[in-house]
C-alpha cells in the first residue's frame, strides 16, 4: 500500500521525523517552543497555501492528554502555513455545539464523534459543504463508507479524521495460559468458554460497567451492535440503523437476547463488582480493572480501553493485558467489526478553514497524530508502523484490510432521540430487569416520525 | 454514621420535655437556655452528618489512585498512605499547552466579582423602587419579575446568545464581543436579577417607613435616599445576597460553557475542572482534589464575610 | 444618579423611578421575558420547527414515564423546602450564641460552597456500591456491611432512590436556610427577648411565640427560594442517575429532550409545565404582598 503514494507519503514522514527530532530537542532544552521553526520541512504543507493573521477555531469532545496530542499533530501545519488554531475541547460538546450554532457563535471547525449529530447540524443548515479539494482528498484516502458518514442528503460535508475499533474483548494472556483457556474464534466458543470459567468458579467470566454520567448505557449499545452485525450481517445492520426495519424486529430481539445470555446472568457477571445490576453503577472506565485483579476473565470494550488501564500496564500479546476481537458467529462469514470515528464539519468557508479541514483529512495528519500514540485512523495512507502500540497497529490493519466489513457504531448514526437517549435508557432498563420485548418496543416507540 | 440514629433517639425525649413547656422559670439569661446541653448535642449531630460526606472526599483527595478506587476512605485510619500527587496533578496538568489551574482561578474571579456587583447594584435599585417607589402597577410588575425566576436557564441561553451575536452587532462588530468577560457579566446579571430583586425587596421593605419619610420631608430625592439611607441600612442584606450570588456564579458551569468560548483567557475554573476529569471519566483522584481546589475561594469568601451574617440585620445599622 | 436627581420637578419622580427600574427591567425583558415567550411558542412546534398544536403536551401526558417524572417533582418540591428549612432553622436556633458558632455554621454551610456537580461526586461516593464479596468504597454500604446486611444499590431501586437524591439537595440547601434564618434570629430586638424572659417563657414558648413570628418574613423567603430552586434542580439528577431508574424530574427531562434528544418542542412544553407548577408559590407571595400593603 505504502509504495503507491510515493511522493505524497515520503515527504510527510520526513517532515514528521524532523519535527519529532525538534520536539525531542525542546523536551531537553525546556520551554523553547519555537525550536525547529527554521528546520521544519514546510514542503509538505505547500499545497495548503500560506496565510497571515489567520486563526481557525476548532471545537471537539477531545480533552486532556489526547487534546495535547491533537494540538501537537497540527503544530507543524500551523508553523508552515501561518494558520493559528484556537482549540477548545469540552465534554459538553454534544449539547453545546447545537447551542452555539443556533446562537451564532459556532466554531469554524467542529469535530463530530457522531454522524447523527453531524447530520442534524447539516440539515439545520449550519454546516458548509466541504470544498472540492477536501472531497478529492477523502476520495483518495478513505473508503466510500467513510465518505458516506460525512455525507448528508447527497451533499458531502465532513471529512473523517480519527477512528476507533469497537468490540475488543480484553483478557490477561497469562491467566488464559495458566488455566488452559483458548481465545475463542466463534461466538459459540465464547459462550462455551464463559460456561467453563463460570463452572470453575474461581472468577466470574465477565465484568462490565455501563455507568457514564448522562450517557450511561452506551457500552451496552456497543455489545448489541456487535451482536447484530455478526449475527445478521451488514445489510440488516444498515436497515436497523436507518429504521428500514423496526428497532424491535425479531432479528434484533434475537441479538439482544444473545448478549443478554451473557450480561443478564448473575453466574457470568459482574466479577469484582457484584450482581448483574452492578453493571449499571460501575463506571465504564473502571470496569476493566478486575481483569487485571483476576476477579473476572474478560471485558468487552473498544480500542480506547487501552488508556483506561492503570499507568504502566503493558498492553501486548505477551504483556499484562491483551484483547481479541469479539468473534464472528459464523467463522466463514469473515471479519465484521464496528467502530467509531470523528468527522470534521465546517461552519465557515474561509480559505484558512478549508486548508485546515483538508489537512485534518490528509494522510499527513493521520500519520502525525498516530505517531503521538493512543489514536488510530482509517486513512489508507496511514503507515501502520507508526502505531505506538501493538493494539493500535492491529486496529489499523483491521481497518485497512479490504476484507474487513466495517460498520459505524449504530447508536451514533441513529437520530439523537434514539441513539443518544432512548437506546441508552433502554439498555439501562434492560440490565435493571426489563424484558427484551419491553425495552425494544419502548425504543421503537421513541423513534421520531419524520 | 452508624451510631447517629441511636443518639437521635436518646435526644428525642429531652427535646419533647422542652417542648411541652411548663418548666419553672429559669434564672439565667433566656438565650443561654437555647444553648442547653441537648440543643448543643443536637447541633453537633447535624454538623457531623453534614460534614462527613465532604470529610470523606477530603481524605480521599490525599489518597493514591489505587486506594481511592479500591477501598473506602475510612481505611486510612488503619492504612495511612497519603499523597499530594492528586493536587499536583490538577494544579499543574503536564503539557505545554495546558496552563495550570491558577490562571483559571483568576478568570473565575474576573467573571464572578463584576457579575456579583452588577447584580447587586441593579437588583437593589429595582428592589428599592418596588419597595418604596410610588407608581401604578407596581405590585403587578414586582410579582411578574418574581415569577421570572422560574424561566429555566437552559431555555434562555440560546436567545441571549443570539442577542449578543446578531442584535447587538453591526456587521462583524459586536457590542459585547464573543468570548469575553462582558457577555458572561451580562448573562449572569440577567439570570441573577429576579432572585436578587425578590430577596432584597423583602429586606428593604422592612426598613422602617419613618426613616424614609423623614428624609423625604427634608427634600431628599430617590437617589439620595437610596445611597444615603437604603444602602447603609441594607448592607448586611446586600452582603448576604452578594455572598450567595458569588457562590452561585463561582459554581456555574452551564452559563460559562455557552458564553466563555472556552478559551484559556476567559474560561472559569469549573470549566477547566470539567475538562480535567479526562475524556473518559472515572478519574476519582482528580475529581476529589479538583473539587477541593475549586472550594477554596467560596470558603474564604464565607469566612471573610461571615460577620455580615452575624451582624443584626437592622439593629446594627439603625443604631450606627 | 445625580443626573436623575436634577430632572425637572414635575416629572422628576417619574424619571427617577424609570432611572432606577429601567436597567434591570430592560435586561430582564431581553434575557428572560423574550426567551419565555419564545419557549411558549416553541412548545407548540415539532422537531423541525413545524407547528404541531398541543402534540407535545399530549406526548407528555401519555407516555408512561411522564407520570413518574411529575410524581417525583412533586415529592422533591414538598420534601426539600420543608426539611431543608426546618433543619436549617433548628440548627440556627441551637447554635445561636453557642461557643464556636462560626465554625459550626461553616460546617453546615460548606455544601453551599460545592457546586451541584461537586455534590454529585461526593454523594455518588457515599452511595457507591460493590458486591458483597468486595471491599466497599461507599460509606452507606460499609455501614450496612458492618451491621451484617447485604450491600444495596441505593440509586437503582425505585421509588426510594428518589429519596436518596433528595437527601443531597437537602444537604446543600440547609446551609442556605440556616445562614439566612440565623441572620434573622440575630435581628430579633433584644428587648422582646428580655420581656419574654421576665414573663418566664420556656425555650419552646419563646421559639414559638417570639422567634417564629418575628422571622416569619425570612422564613417565607427561604421556603420560596428553596422551592423554586428545587423545581429547577437538574444538576443533581443529571450527575447522579441521569434521570434513569425512575428518578427523573421535570427540569432534567426538559434538558434531556431539548438538548440531547433533539426535541426542543418537548423540552419547551416541559418548561411550561414547570412554570405552571411554580404558580401557586407566586400566587401565595402575591397575596402576602397585598396583605403587607394593607397593614401599612
Coordinates of C-alpha atoms in Angstrom, one line a residue, chain C residues 91-242:
Chain C
X91 CA -29.6 24.3 63.7
X92 CA -29.6 28.1 63.6
X93 CA -31.6 28.2 66.9
X94 CA -29.4 25.5 68.5
X95 CA -26.1 27.2 67.7
X96 CA -27.2 30.7 68.4
X97 CA -24.7 32.3 70.7
X98 CA -23.1 28.9 71.2
X99 CA -19.4 28.6 71.7
X100 CA -17.7 28.1 68.3
X101 CA -20.8 29.3 66.5
X102 CA -18.9 30.5 63.5
X103 CA -17.2 27.1 63.0
X104 CA -20.4 25.2 63.5
X105 CA -22.1 27.4 60.9
X106 CA -19.2 26.9 58.5
X107 CA -19.6 23.1 58.7
X108 CA -23.2 23.2 57.6
X109 CA -22.7 26.0 55.2
X110 CA -19.8 24.1 53.4
X111 CA -22.1 22.2 51.0
X112 CA -23.1 25.5 49.6
X113 CA -19.6 26.1 48.5
X114 CA -19.5 22.9 46.5
X115 CA -21.1 23.1 43.1
X116 CA -24.0 20.8 42.3
X117 CA -21.7 18.8 40.2
X118 CA -19.2 18.5 43.1
X119 CA -22.0 17.5 45.4
X120 CA -23.0 14.8 42.9
X121 CA -19.4 13.5 43.1
X122 CA -19.4 13.4 46.9
X123 CA -22.7 11.6 47.2
X124 CA -22.1 9.1 44.4
X125 CA -19.1 8.2 46.6
X126 CA -21.4 7.9 49.7
X127 CA -23.9 5.7 47.9
X128 CA -21.2 3.7 45.9
X129 CA -21.9 0.0 45.6
X130 CA -19.6 -3.0 45.5
X131 CA -20.6 -6.6 45.6
X132 CA -20.9 -8.4 49.0
X133 CA -17.5 -10.1 48.5
X134 CA -15.7 -6.9 47.7
X135 CA -14.4 -4.0 49.9
X136 CA -17.0 -1.3 50.0
X137 CA -15.9 2.2 48.9
X138 CA -19.3 3.7 49.7
X139 CA -19.9 4.8 53.3
X140 CA -23.6 3.8 53.4
X141 CA -22.9 0.3 52.1
X142 CA -20.0 -0.1 54.5
X143 CA -22.4 0.7 57.4
X144 CA -24.8 -1.9 56.1
X145 CA -22.0 -4.4 56.0
X146 CA -20.8 -3.5 59.5
X147 CA -24.4 -4.3 60.6
X148 CA -24.2 -7.6 58.8
X149 CA -26.5 -6.6 56.0
X150 CA -26.1 -7.1 52.2
X151 CA -24.9 -4.0 50.4
X152 CA -27.6 -2.2 48.5
X153 CA -27.8 -0.4 45.2
X154 CA -29.1 2.8 46.7
X155 CA -29.6 4.6 43.4
X156 CA -31.1 1.8 41.4
X157 CA -34.2 0.8 43.4
X158 CA -37.3 2.9 42.8
X159 CA -39.0 4.6 44.5
X160 CA -36.7 5.1 47.4
X161 CA -33.8 6.2 45.2
X162 CA -35.6 9.5 44.7
X163 CA -35.3 10.0 48.5
X164 CA -31.6 9.4 48.3
X165 CA -31.3 12.1 45.6
X166 CA -33.5 14.4 47.6
X167 CA -31.1 14.0 50.6
X168 CA -28.4 15.6 48.5
X169 CA -30.5 18.6 47.7
X170 CA -31.4 19.0 51.4
X171 CA -27.8 18.7 52.3
X172 CA -27.0 21.6 50.1
X173 CA -29.9 23.9 50.8
X174 CA -29.9 23.6 54.6
X175 CA -26.8 25.8 54.7
X176 CA -28.7 28.5 52.8
X177 CA -31.7 28.3 55.1
X178 CA -29.5 28.2 58.2
X179 CA -27.5 31.3 57.3
X180 CA -30.4 33.4 56.3
X181 CA -32.5 32.4 59.3
X182 CA -29.7 32.8 61.7
X183 CA -29.2 36.4 60.5
X184 CA -33.0 36.9 61.0
X185 CA -32.8 35.5 64.5
X186 CA -29.9 37.8 65.4
X187 CA -32.2 40.6 64.2
X188 CA -34.8 40.0 66.8
X189 CA -34.7 43.0 69.1
X190 CA -33.2 42.2 72.4
X191 CA -36.0 44.0 74.3
X192 CA -38.6 41.5 73.1
X193 CA -36.4 38.6 74.2
X194 CA -35.8 40.2 77.6
X195 CA -39.5 40.8 78.1
X196 CA -40.3 37.2 77.3
X197 CA -37.6 36.1 79.8
X198 CA -39.2 38.2 82.5
X199 CA -42.5 36.6 81.7
X200 CA -40.9 33.2 82.4
X201 CA -41.3 31.8 78.9
X202 CA -39.7 28.4 78.3
X203 CA -37.3 27.9 75.4
X204 CA -40.1 26.3 73.3
X205 CA -42.5 29.1 74.1
X206 CA -40.0 31.7 73.1
X207 CA -39.3 29.8 69.9
X208 CA -43.0 29.6 69.1
X209 CA -44.2 32.9 70.3
X210 CA -41.3 35.1 69.5
X211 CA -38.7 33.6 67.2
X212 CA -41.2 32.2 64.6
X213 CA -43.4 35.2 64.3
X214 CA -40.5 37.7 64.1
X215 CA -38.6 35.8 61.5
X216 CA -41.7 34.7 59.6
X217 CA -40.8 37.0 56.7
X218 CA -37.4 35.5 56.3
X219 CA -38.8 32.0 56.7
X220 CA -41.2 32.6 53.8
X221 CA -38.4 34.0 51.7
X222 CA -36.3 30.9 52.4
X223 CA -39.0 28.4 51.7
X224 CA -40.0 30.2 48.5
X225 CA -36.4 30.4 47.3
X226 CA -35.7 26.8 48.0
X227 CA -39.0 25.7 46.4
X228 CA -38.1 27.4 43.2
X229 CA -34.6 26.2 43.3
X230 CA -35.9 22.7 43.8
X231 CA -38.3 22.9 40.9
X232 CA -35.4 23.9 38.7
X233 CA -33.0 21.3 40.0
X234 CA -31.4 19.2 37.3
X235 CA -27.6 19.0 38.0
X236 CA -28.0 16.6 40.9
X237 CA -30.3 14.2 39.0
X238 CA -28.1 14.6 35.9
X239 CA -24.9 13.8 37.6
X240 CA -26.1 11.0 39.8
X241 CA -28.6 9.0 37.8
X242 CA -29.1 11.0 34.6

